[in-house]
Short mmCIF file of C-alpha atoms in Angstrom, two decimals:
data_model
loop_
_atom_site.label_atom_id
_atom_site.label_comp_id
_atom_site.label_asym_id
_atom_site.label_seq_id
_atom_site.Cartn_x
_atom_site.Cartn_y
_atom_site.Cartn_z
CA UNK A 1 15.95 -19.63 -3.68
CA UNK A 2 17.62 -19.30 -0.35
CA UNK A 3 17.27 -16.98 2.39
CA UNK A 4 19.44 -13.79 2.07
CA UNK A 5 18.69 -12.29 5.50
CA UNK A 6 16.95 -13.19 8.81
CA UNK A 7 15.92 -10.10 10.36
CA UNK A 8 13.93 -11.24 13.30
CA UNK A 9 12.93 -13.98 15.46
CA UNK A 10 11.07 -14.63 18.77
CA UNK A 11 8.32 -16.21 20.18
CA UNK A 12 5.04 -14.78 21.75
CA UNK A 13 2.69 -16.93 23.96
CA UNK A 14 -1.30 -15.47 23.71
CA UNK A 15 -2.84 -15.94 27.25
CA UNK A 16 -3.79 -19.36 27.85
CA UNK A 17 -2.72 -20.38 24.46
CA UNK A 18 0.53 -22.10 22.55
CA UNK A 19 3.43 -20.08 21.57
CA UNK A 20 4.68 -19.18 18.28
CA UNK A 21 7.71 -18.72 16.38
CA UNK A 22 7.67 -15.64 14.11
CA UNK A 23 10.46 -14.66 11.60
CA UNK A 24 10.69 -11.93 9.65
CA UNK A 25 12.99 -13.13 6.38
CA UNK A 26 14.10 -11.61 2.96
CA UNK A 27 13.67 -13.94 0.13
CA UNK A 28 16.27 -12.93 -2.93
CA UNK A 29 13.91 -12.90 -6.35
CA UNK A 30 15.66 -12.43 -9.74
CA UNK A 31 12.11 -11.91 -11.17
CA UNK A 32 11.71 -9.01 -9.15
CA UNK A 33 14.97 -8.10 -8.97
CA UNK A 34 15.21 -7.54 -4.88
CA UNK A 35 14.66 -8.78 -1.43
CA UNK A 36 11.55 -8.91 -0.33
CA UNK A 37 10.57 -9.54 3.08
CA UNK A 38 7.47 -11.93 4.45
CA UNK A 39 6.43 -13.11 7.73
CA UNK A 40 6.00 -16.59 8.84
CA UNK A 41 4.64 -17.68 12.12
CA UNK A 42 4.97 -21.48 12.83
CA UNK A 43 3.27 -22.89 16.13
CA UNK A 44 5.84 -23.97 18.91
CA UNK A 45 3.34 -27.68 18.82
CA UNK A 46 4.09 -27.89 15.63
CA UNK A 47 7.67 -27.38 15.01
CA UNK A 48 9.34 -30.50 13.75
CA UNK A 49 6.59 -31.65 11.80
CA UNK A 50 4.94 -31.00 9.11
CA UNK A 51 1.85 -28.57 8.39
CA UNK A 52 -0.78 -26.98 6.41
CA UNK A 53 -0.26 -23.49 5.14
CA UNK A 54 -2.20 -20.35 5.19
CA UNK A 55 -0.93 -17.59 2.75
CA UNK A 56 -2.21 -14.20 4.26
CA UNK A 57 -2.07 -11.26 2.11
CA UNK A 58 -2.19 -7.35 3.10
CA UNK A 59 -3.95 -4.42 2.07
CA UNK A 60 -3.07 -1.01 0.13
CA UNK A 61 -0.26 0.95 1.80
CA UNK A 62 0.73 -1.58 3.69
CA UNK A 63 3.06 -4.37 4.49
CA UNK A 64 4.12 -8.24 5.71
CA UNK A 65 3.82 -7.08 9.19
CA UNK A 66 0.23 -5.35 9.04
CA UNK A 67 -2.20 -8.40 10.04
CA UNK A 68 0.48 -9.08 13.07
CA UNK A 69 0.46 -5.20 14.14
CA UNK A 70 -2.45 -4.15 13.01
CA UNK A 71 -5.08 -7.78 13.33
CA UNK A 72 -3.82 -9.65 16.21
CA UNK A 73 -3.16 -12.17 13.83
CA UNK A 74 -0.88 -14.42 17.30
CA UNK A 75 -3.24 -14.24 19.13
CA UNK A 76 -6.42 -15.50 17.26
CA UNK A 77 -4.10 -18.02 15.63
CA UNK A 78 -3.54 -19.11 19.01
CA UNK A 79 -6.76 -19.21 20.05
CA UNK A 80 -7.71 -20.66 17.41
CA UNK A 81 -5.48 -23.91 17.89
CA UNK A 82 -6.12 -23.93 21.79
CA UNK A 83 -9.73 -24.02 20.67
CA UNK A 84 -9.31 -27.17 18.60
CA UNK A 85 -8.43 -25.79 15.35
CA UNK A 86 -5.83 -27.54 12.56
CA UNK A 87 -2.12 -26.29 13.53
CA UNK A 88 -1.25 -24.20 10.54
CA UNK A 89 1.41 -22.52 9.14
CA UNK A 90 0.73 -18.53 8.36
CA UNK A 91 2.91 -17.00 5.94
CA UNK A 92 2.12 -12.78 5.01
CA UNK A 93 4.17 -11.73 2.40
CA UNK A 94 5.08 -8.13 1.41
CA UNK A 95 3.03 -7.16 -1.54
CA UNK A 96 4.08 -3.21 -1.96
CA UNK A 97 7.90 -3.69 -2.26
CA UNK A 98 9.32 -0.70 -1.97
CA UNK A 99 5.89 0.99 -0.57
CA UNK A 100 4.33 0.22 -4.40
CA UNK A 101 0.55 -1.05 -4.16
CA UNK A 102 0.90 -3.41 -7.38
CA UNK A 103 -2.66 -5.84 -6.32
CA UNK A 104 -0.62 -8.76 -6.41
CA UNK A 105 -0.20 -9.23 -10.20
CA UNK A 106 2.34 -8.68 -13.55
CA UNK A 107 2.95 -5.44 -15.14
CA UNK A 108 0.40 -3.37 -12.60
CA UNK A 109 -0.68 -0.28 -14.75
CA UNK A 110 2.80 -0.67 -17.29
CA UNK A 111 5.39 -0.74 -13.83
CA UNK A 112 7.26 -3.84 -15.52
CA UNK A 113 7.65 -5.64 -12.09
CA UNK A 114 6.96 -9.43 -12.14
CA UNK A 115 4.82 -9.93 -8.83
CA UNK A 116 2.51 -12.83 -9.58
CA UNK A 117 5.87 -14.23 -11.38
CA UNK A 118 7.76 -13.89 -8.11
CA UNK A 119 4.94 -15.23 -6.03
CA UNK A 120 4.23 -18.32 -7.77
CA UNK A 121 7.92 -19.31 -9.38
CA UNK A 122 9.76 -18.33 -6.09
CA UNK A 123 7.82 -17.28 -3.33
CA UNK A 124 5.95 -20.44 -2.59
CA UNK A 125 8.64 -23.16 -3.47
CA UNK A 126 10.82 -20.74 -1.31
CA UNK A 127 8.40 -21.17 2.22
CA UNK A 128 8.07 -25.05 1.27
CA UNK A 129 11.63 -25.35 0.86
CA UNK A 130 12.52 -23.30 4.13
CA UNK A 131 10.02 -24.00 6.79
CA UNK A 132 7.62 -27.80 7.30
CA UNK A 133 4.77 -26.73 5.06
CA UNK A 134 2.43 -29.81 3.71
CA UNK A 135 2.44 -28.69 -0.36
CA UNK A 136 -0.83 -29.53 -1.80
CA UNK A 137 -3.63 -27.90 -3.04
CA UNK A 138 -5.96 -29.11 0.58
CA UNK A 139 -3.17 -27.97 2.58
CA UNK A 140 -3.12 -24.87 1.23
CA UNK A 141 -5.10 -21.66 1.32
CA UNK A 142 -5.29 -17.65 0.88
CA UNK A 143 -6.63 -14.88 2.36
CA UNK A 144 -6.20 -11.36 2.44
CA UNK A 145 -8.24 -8.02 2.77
CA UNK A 146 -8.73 -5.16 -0.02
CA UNK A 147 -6.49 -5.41 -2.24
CA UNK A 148 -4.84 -8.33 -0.76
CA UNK A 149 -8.63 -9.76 -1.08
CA UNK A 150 -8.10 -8.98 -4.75
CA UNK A 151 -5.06 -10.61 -4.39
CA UNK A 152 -6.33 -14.12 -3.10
CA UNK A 153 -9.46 -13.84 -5.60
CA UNK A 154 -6.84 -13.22 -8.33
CA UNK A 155 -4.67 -16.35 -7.54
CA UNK A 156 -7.33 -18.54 -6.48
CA UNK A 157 -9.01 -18.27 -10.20
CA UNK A 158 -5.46 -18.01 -11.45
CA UNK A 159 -4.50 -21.27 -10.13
CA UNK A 160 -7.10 -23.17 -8.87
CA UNK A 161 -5.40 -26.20 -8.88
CA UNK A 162 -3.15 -25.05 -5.51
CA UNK A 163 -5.15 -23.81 -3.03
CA UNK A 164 -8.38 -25.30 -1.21
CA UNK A 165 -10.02 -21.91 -0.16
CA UNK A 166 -9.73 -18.58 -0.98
CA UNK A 167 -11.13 -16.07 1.77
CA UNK A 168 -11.58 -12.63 0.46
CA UNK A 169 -12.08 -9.60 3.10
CA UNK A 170 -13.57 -6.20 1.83
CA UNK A 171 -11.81 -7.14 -1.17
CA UNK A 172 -11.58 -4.90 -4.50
CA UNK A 173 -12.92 -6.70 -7.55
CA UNK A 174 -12.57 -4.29 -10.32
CA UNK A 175 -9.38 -2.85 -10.66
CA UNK A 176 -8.06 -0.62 -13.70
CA UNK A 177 -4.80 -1.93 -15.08
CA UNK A 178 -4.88 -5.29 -13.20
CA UNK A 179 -6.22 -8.32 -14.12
CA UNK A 180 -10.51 -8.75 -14.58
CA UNK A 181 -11.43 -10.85 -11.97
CA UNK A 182 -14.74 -11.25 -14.16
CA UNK A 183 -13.10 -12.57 -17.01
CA UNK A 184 -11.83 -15.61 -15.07
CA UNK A 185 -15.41 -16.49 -13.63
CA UNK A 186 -15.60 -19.79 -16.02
CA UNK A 187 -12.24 -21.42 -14.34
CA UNK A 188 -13.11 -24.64 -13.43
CA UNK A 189 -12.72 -26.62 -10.12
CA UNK A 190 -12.31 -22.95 -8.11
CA UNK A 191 -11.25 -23.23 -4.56
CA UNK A 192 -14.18 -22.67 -1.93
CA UNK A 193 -14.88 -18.64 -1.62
CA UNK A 194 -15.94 -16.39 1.33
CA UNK A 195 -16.17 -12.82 0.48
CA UNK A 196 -16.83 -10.90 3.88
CA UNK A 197 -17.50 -7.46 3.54
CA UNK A 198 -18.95 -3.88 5.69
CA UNK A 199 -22.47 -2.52 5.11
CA UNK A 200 -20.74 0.61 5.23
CA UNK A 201 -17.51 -0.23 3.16
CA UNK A 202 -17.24 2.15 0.02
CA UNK A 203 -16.30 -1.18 -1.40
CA UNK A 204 -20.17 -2.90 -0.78
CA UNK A 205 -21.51 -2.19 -3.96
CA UNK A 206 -19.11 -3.77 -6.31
CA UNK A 207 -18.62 -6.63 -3.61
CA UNK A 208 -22.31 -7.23 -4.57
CA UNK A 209 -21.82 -6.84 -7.85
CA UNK A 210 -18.88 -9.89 -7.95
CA UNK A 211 -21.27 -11.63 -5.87
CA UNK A 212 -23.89 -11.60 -8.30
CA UNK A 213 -21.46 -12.38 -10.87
CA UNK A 214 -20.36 -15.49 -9.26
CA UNK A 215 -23.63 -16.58 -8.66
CA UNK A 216 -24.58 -16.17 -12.27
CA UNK A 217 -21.53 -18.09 -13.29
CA UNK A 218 -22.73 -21.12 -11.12
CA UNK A 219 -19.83 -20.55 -8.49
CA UNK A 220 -20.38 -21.53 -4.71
CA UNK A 221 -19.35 -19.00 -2.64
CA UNK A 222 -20.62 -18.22 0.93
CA UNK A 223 -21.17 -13.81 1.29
CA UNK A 224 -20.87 -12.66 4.58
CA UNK A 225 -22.15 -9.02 5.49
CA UNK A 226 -22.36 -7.13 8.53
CA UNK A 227 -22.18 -3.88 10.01
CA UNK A 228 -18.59 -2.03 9.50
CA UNK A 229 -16.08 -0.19 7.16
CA UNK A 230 -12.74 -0.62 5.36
CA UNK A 231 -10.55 -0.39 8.82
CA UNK A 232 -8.87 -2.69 11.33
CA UNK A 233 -11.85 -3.25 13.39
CA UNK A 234 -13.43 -4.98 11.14
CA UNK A 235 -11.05 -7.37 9.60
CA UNK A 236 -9.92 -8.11 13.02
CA UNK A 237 -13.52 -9.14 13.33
CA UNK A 238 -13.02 -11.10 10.02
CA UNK A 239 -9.75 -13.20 11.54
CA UNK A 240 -11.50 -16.07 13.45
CA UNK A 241 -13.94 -16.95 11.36
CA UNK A 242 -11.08 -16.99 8.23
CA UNK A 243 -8.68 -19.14 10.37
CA UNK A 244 -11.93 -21.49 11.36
CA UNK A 245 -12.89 -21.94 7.77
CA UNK A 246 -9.54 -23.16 6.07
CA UNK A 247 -8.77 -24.94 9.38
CA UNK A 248 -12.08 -26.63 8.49
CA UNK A 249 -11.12 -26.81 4.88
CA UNK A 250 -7.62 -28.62 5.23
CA UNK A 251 -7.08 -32.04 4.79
CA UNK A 252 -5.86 -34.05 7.61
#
């Protein structure tokens, strides 16, 4: 894999915090047969060396850029660090090429594209080969929020054996003509799980339904619920405590 096009790069400084470097690149896949574009922010302390990495996946009809725009995602990873926190590596990828919600997996409802391929065969070896990420299953971790928390349930129980914590926000859990996240409940050695969710999310009840499945199945998982919906404000609310949990998670 190599990069076919940068499109953007500069550095933002969050008050009283680091900087960051943010690009905005187009990584060539033959399994998907396109460019598709992802975001990686890198801390300014960090450059040079090498560090954990935090995959960071989007909602519905949206894109790479939406937890940057839309979540503040600089400056609570800023604050984060300045707080204490691991230096990271945050990496958002675009799961809707071409404005398609596809939930992050193969052949979504018969549309032939090759996502979960793509993500796993040349996605990831991709952002280790281009940027200082430590590979390894404790330095490495996904999150994401509807059906990017699908998303991170999905690869989390798809391969358990690469990430150390899967953080799920308002996720969907039961979705027709994508994988069933139930089916996959007796994977062994899962990743930790947070599932963080709105009492007033049209999402709740089958949240609490996978929660109760998981339970059932023997699965540790921490469930978070609080007052909210399926919007900004409360993911945004959902950022800290996600950076603070695989900051906690990584390996040194």
């Amino acid at each position: 894999m190599r990069k076919c096009l940068l499109i953007l790069f500069f550095a933002f400084a969050a008050a009283g915090a680091s900087a960051a470097q943010i690009d905005t690149v187009a990584v060539c896949s033959t399994k998907m047969q396109r460019e598709i574009p992802a975001l990686v922010v890198v801390p300014d302390a960090g450059v040079g060396r090498r560090m954990p990495v935090l995959y960071l996946l989007h909602g519905a009809d949206g894109n790479h850029n939406d937890w940057m725009a839309q979540g503040m995602l600089n400056p609570y990873a800023s604050a984060a660090e300045a707080a204490g926190g691991k230096e990271m590596i945050i990496v958002c990828p675009n799961g809707s090429p071409d404005g398609q919600n596809i939930f992050y997996c193969d052949n979504y409802q018969g549309n032939n594209m090759k996502y979960m391929t793509y993500f796993f065969d040349e996605f990831i070896p991709y952002v280790e080969s281009n940027f200082k990420v430590k590979a390894g299953r404790g330095t490495r971790a996904i999150a994401g929020l509807s059906m990017g928390g699908f998303g991170s349930l999905y690869y989390g129980f798809l391969h358990p054996e690469m990430f150390c914590y899967v953080y799920a926000c308002s996720p969907a859990t039961a979705i027709e003509g994508a994988p069933n996240l139930y089916e996959m409940l007796g994977t062994k050695d899962l990743p930790g799980i947070t599932i963080e969710i709105g009492k007033g999310d049209f999402l709740f009840g089958s949240a609490n339904s996978f929660k109760q499945a998981l339970d059932g199945s023997g699965i540790a998982n921490e469930y978070i619920t609080r007052d909210g919906i399926h919007d900004w404000a409360f993911w945004k609310g959902c950022l800290p405590k996600l950076l603070k949990k695989v900051s906690d998670t990584f390996e040194e």
